[in-house]
Coordinates of C-alpha atoms in Angstrom, one line a residue:
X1 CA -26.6 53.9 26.6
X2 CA -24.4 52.0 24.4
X3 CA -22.3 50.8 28.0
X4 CA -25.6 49.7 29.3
X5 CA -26.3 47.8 26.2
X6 CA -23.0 46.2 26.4
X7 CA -23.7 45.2 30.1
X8 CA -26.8 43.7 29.2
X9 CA -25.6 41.3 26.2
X10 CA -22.6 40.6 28.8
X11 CA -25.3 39.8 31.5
X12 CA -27.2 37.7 29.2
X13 CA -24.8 35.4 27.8
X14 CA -23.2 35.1 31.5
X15 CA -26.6 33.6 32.5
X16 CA -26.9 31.3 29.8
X17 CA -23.5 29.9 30.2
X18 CA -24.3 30.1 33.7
X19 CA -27.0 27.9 33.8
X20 CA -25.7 25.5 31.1
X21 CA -22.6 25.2 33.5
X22 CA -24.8 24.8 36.2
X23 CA -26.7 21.8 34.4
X24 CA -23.4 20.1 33.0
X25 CA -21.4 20.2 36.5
X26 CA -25.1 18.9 38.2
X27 CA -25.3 15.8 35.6
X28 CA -21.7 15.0 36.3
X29 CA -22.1 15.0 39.8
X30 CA -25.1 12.9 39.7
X31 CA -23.3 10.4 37.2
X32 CA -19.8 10.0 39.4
X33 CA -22.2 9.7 42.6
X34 CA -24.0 7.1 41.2
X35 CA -20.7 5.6 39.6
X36 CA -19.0 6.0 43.2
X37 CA -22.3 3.9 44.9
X38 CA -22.1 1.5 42.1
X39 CA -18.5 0.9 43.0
X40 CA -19.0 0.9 46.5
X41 CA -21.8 -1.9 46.3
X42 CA -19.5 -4.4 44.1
X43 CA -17.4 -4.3 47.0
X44 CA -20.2 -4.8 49.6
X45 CA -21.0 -7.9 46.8
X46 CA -17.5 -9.4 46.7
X47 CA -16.4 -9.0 50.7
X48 CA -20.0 -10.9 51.8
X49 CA -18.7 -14.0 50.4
X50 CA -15.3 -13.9 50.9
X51 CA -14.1 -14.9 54.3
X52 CA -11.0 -14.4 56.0
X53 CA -7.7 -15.4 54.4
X54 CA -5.4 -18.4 55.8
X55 CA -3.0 -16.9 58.4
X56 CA -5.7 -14.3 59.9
X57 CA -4.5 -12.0 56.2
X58 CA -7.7 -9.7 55.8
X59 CA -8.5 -9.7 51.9
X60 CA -7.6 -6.8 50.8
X61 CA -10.8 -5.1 48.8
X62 CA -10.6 -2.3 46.8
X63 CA -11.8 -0.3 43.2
X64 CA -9.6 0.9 40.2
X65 CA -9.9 4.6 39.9
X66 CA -7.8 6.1 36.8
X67 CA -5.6 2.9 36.7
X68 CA -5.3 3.1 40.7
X69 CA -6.7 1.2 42.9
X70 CA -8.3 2.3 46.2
X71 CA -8.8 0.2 49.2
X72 CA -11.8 0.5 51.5
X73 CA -12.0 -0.3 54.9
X74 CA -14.6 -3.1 55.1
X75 CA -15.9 -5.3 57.8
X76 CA -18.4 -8.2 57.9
X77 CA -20.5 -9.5 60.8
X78 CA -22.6 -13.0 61.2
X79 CA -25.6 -12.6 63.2
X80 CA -27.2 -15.3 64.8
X81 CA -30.9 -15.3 66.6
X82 CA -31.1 -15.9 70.1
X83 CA -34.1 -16.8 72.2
X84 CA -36.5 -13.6 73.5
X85 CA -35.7 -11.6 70.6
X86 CA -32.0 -11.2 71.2
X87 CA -28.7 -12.4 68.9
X88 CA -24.9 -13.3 68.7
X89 CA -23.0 -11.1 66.4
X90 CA -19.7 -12.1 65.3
X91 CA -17.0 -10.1 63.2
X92 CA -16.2 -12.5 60.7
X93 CA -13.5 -10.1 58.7
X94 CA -12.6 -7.0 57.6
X95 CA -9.7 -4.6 58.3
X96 CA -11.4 -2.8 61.1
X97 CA -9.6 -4.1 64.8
X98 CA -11.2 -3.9 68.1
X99 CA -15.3 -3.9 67.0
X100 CA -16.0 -7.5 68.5
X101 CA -18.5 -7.0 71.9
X102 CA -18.6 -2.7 71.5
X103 CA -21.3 -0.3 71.8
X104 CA -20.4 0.9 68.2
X105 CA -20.9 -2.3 66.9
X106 CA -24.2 -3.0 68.7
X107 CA -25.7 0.6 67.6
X108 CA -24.6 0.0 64.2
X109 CA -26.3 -3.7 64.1
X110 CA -29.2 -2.1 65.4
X111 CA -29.4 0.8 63.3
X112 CA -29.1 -2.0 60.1
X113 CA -31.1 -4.8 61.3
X114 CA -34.2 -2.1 62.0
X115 CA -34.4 -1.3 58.3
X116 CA -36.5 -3.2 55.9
X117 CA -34.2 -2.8 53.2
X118 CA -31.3 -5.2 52.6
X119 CA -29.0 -1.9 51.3
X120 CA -28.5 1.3 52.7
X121 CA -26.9 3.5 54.4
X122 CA -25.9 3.5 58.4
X123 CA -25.9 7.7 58.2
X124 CA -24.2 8.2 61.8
X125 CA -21.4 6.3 61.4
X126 CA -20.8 6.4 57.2
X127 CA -21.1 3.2 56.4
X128 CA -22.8 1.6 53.6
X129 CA -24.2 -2.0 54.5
X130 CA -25.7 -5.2 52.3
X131 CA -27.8 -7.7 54.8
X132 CA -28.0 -11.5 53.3
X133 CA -30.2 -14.0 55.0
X134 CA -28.3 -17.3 55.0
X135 CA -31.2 -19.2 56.6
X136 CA -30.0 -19.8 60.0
X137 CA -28.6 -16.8 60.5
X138 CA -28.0 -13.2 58.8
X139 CA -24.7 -12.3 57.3
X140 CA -23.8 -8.3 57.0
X141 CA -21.4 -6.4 54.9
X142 CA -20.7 -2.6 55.9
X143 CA -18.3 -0.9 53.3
X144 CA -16.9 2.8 55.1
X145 CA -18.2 5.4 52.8
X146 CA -16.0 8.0 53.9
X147 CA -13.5 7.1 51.0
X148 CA -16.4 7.4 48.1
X149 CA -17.2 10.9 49.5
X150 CA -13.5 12.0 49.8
X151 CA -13.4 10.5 46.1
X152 CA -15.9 12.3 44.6
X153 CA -15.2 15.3 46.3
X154 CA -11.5 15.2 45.0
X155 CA -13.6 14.3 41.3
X156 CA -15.5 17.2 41.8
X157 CA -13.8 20.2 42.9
X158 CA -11.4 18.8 39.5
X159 CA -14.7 19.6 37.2
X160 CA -15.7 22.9 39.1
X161 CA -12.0 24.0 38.5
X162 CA -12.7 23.3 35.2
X163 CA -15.7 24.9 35.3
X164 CA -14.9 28.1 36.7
X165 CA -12.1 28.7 33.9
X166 CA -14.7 27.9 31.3
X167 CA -16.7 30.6 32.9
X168 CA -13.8 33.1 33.0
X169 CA -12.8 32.3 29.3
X170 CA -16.5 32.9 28.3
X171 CA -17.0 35.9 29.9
X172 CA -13.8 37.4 28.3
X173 CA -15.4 36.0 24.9
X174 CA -19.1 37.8 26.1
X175 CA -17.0 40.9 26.8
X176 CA -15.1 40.8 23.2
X177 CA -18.2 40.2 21.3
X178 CA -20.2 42.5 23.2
X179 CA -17.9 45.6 22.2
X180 CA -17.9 43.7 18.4
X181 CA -21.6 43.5 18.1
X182 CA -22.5 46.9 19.3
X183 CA -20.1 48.7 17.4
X184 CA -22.5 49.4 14.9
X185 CA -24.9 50.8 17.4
X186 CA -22.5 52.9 19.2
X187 CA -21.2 54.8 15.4
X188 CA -24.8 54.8 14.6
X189 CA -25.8 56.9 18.0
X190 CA -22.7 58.7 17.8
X191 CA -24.2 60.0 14.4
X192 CA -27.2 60.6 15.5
X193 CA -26.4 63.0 18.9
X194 CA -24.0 64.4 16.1
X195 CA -26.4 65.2 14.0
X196 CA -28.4 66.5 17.0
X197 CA -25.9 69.0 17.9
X198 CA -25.3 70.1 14.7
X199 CA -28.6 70.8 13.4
X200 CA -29.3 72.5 16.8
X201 CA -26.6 74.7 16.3
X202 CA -27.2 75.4 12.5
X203 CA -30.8 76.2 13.3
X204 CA -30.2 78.6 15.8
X205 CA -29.1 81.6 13.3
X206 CA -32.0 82.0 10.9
X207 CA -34.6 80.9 13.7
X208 CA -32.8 84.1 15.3
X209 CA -33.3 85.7 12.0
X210 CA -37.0 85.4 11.5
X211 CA -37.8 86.1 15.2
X212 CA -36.2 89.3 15.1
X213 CA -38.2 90.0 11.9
X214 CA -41.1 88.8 13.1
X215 CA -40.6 91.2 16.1
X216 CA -40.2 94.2 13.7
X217 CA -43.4 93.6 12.0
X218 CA -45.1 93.2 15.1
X219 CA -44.7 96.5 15.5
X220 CA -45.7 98.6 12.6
X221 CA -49.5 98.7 12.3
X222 CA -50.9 96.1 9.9
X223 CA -54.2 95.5 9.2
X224 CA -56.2 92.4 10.9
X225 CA -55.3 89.2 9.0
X226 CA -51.3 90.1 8.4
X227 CA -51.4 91.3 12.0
X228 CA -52.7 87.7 12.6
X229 CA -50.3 86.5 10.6
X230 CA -47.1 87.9 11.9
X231 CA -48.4 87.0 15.5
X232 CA -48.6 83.4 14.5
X233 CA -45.1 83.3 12.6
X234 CA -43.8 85.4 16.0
X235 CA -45.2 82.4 18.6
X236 CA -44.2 79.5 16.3
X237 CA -40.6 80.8 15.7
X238 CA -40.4 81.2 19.8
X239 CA -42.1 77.6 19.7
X240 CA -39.2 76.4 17.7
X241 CA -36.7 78.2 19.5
X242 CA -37.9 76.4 22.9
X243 CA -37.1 73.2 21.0
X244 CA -33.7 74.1 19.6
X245 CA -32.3 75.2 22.8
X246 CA -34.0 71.9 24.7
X247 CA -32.3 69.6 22.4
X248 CA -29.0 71.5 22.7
X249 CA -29.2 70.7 26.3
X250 CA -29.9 67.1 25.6
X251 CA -26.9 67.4 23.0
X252 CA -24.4 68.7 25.7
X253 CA -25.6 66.0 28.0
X254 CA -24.9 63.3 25.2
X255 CA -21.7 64.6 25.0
X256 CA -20.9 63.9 28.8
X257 CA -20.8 68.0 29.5
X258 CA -21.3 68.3 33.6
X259 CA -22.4 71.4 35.2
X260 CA -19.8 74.1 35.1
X261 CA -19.7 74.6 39.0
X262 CA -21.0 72.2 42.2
X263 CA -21.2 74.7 44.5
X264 CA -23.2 74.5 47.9
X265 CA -26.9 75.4 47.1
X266 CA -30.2 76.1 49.4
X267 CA -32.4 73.0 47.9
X268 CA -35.3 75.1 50.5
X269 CA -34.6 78.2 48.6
X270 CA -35.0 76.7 44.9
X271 CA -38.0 74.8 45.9
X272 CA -39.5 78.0 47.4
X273 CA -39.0 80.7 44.2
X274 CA -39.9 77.6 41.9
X275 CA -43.3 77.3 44.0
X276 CA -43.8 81.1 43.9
X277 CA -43.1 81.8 40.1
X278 CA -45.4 78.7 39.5
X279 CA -48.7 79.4 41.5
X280 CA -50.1 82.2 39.3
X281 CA -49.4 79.7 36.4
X282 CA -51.2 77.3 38.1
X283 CA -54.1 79.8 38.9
X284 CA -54.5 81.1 35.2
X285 CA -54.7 76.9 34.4
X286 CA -57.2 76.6 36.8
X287 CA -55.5 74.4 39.3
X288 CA -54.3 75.4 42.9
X289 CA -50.4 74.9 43.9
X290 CA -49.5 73.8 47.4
X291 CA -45.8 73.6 48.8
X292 CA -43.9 72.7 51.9
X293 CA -40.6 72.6 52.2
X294 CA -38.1 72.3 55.2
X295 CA -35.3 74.2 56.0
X296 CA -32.0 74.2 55.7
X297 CA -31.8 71.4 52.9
X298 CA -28.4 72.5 51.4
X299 CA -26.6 70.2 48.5
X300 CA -24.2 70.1 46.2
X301 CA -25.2 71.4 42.5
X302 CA -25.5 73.7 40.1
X303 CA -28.2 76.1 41.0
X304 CA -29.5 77.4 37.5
X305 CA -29.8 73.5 36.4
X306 CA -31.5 72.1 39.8
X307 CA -33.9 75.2 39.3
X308 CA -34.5 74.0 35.9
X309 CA -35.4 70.3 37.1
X310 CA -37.9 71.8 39.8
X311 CA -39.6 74.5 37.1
X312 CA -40.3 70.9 34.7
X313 CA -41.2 68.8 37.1
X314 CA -44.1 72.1 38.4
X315 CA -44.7 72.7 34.2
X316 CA -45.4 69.1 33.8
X317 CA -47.7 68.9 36.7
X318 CA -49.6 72.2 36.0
X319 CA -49.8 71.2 31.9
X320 CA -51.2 67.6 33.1
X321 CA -52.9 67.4 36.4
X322 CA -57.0 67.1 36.7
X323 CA -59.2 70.5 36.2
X324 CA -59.3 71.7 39.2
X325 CA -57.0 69.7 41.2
X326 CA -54.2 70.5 43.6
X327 CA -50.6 70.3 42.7
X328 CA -48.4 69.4 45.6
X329 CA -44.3 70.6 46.3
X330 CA -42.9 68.6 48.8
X331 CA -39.5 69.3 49.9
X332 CA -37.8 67.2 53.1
X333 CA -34.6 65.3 54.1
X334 CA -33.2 62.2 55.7
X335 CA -30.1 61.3 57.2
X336 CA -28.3 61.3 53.5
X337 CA -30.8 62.5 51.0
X338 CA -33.0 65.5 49.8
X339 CA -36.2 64.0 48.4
X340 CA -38.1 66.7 46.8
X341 CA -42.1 65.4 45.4
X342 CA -44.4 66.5 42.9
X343 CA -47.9 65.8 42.9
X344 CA -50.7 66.3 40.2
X345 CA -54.1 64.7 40.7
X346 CA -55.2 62.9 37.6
X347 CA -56.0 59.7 35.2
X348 CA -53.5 57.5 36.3
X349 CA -50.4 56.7 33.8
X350 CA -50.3 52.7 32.7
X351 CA -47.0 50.9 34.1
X352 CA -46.6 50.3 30.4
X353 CA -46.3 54.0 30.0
X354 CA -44.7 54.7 33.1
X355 CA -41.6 53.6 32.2
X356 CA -41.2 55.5 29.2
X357 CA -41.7 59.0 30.4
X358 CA -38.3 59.8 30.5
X359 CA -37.2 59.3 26.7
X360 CA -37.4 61.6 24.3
X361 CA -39.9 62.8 22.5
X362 CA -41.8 60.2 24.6
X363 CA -45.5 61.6 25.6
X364 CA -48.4 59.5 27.4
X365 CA -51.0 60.6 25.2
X366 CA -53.5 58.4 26.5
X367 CA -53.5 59.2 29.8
X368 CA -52.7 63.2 28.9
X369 CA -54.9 65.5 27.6
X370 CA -52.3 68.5 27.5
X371 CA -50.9 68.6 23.4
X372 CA -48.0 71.2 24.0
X373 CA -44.8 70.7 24.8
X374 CA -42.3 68.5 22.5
X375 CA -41.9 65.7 25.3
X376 CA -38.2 66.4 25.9
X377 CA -38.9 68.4 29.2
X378 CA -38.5 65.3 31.1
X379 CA -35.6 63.5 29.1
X380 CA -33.6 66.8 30.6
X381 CA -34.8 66.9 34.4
X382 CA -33.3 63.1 34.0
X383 CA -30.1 64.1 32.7
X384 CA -29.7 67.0 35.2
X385 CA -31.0 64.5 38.1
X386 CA -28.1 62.0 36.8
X387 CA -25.6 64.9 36.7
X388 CA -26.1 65.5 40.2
X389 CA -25.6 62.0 41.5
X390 CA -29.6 61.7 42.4
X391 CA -32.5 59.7 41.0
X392 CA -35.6 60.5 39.5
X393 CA -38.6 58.7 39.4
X394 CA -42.2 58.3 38.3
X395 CA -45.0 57.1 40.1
X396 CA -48.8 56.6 38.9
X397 CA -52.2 55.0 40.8
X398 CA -55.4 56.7 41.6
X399 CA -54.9 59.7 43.6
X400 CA -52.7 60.8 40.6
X401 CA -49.0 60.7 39.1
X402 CA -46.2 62.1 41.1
X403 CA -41.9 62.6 40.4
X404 CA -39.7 61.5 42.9
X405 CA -36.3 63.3 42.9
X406 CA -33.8 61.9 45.2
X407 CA -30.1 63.9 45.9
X408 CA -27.4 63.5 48.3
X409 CA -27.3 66.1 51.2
X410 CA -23.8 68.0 51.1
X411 CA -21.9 66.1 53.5

């Protein structure tokens, strides 16, 4: 319990910090990308009005990043109209070689001059463009974006390295002030299963006591009403030794005791004597029991506890299932598992409810009409399911409530 609670408060803060991290490193990105564009379109600005230098020197543009400056290849092209719809394009600068009459040239004037915008983007080739109309003809800057994206990918993985070790150091932090915060919790439910064990055991001797005086006066004749008496001090004492020995169970459970022996067991053969020392019980409550089981289901268990889990799961359904109604044993396999059903036709259980049959002391009232019992019956076929490595489940709708236990066939 007190590891699951740990696990969760980890968990939690993890996905806080998580999504705050996710939120920073998206805001960053978004700012350096649009920092990264901005830069990218002062050049665009500066190398449309700025021709060639004397000599056939290229200027040599570029942006300051961190103190350094970066040049990016740049080129710029002067288009001219022609008659039917065509034009003369001219490289008029830049420090790409080799464009003048090519088809990459002609796509990429294409590609620009068919969009409305005078910025964007030429997405097949990288390049980031700025059209000017100089009246008698169009002049064109196209900037190689290639650079900005290597830039703010370099800027980037920087923060998310940055990021990640944040992450690590806070999850070592979650992990520290998990075990700090529950502390408390785990010496307070240490106390308590304690307590529980203790008491169980102290209880024990006079409850021992008082049946085996109870049992004595049983037997000498009495007249009606202290007859009637000792009966009643006879069946509550056995009452209350039922519930001392099924909370020393759940104490030896708390205290991580595993069955003494996993041996090989016949799951068939459990199901089956379960089934058979159940159906008169199930006659007397006026219900009908039905079983199948298949063969040869053999796993790996303690035998006296699995027996147990199968004898609560048939109680529960006989105490709580409809008037009348048929109670169902299922027993089959799969390639891995032993699944092993119990069936009770009845008001079905509310999900709210559902989920807390298997605490202690825990009963559905609402949806039982059965009083006995001290709800603890299911807390232990739980713990024996989870000492075997299986899983055990509840399900409720209209055709009743049923328990789903789940076990790994011996290999």
């Amino acid at each position: 319990m007190i590891r699951k609670l740990r696990l969760k408060f980890v968990a939690v803060c993890m996905a806080m910090v998580t999504a705050v991290l996710a939120a920073v490193c998206f805001a960053i990105f978004a700012a350096l990308q649009g920092n990264v564009e901005d830069l990218s379109r002062q050049v665009l600005h500066r190398v449309i009005q700025e021709e060639s230098l004397p000599g056939g020197r290229k200027a040599e543009i570029g942006v300051e990043i961190g103190g350094d400056k970066l040049l990016l290849p740049y080129f710029t092209v002067s288009v001219w109209p022609g008659g039917g719809g065509t034009y003369a394009a001219y490289v008029t600068g830049g420090t790409y070689a080799g464009l003048e009459d090519t088809a990459e040239l002609t796509a990429i004037l294409e590609d620009c001059l068919n969009q409305g915008p005078p910025e964007g983007t030429v997405q097949d080739y990288g390049l980031r463009y700025l059209r000017r109309d100089n009246g008698l003809y169009q002049r064109l800057a196209f900037v190689d974006m290639s650079m900005e994206r290597a830039m703010l990918r370099e800027m980037m993985g920087s923060y998310l390295v940055i990021a990640l070790s944040a992450f690590l150091l806070l999850l070592g932090v979650s992990v520290i002030l998990a075990r700090w915060t529950t502390a408390p919790v785990e010496r307070a439910w240490s106390q308590q299963r304690q307590f529980l064990s203790d008491a169980s055991h102290e209880l024990k001797t006079p409850l021992t006591v008082i049946l085996s005086n109870a049992e004595l006066l049983s037997a000498i004749p009495q007249e009606e009403r202290p007859a009637r008496w000792t009966d009643n001090i006879l069946s509550e004492s056995q009452r209350m030794k039922r519930l001392v020995e099924e909370m020393l169970t759940l104490a030896r459970a708390d205290h991580m005791a595993q069955p003494a022996v996993l041996a090989e067991v016949s799951l068939s053969d459990i199901a089956g004597d379960c089934a058979l020392a159940f159906e008169p019980v199930a006659f007397e409550a006026g219900k009908s029991l039905e079983y199948t089981a298949e063969e040869d289901v053999f796993v790996l268990g303690d035998g006296d506890r699995l027996r147990r889990l199968v004898s609560i799961l048939l109680d529960n359904a006989v105490k709580y299932g409809a008037e009348g109604g048929i109670i169902t044993l299922t027993l089959e396999k799969t390639e891995r598992q032993a699944r092993l059903t119990v069936s009770n036709p009845g008001e079905p259980i509310p999900a709210e409810q559902l989920g807390r049959l298997f605490e202690r002391f825990y009963r559905a009232d609402a949806s039982r009409g059965e009083k006995s019992g001290f709800g603890l019956g299911l807390s232990i076929a739980a713990v024996i399911a989870q000492e075997h490595r299986g899983t055990l489940k509840a399900e409720s709708g209209r055709e009743g409530t049923r328990f789903v236990f789940t076990l790994p066939l011996k290999k």
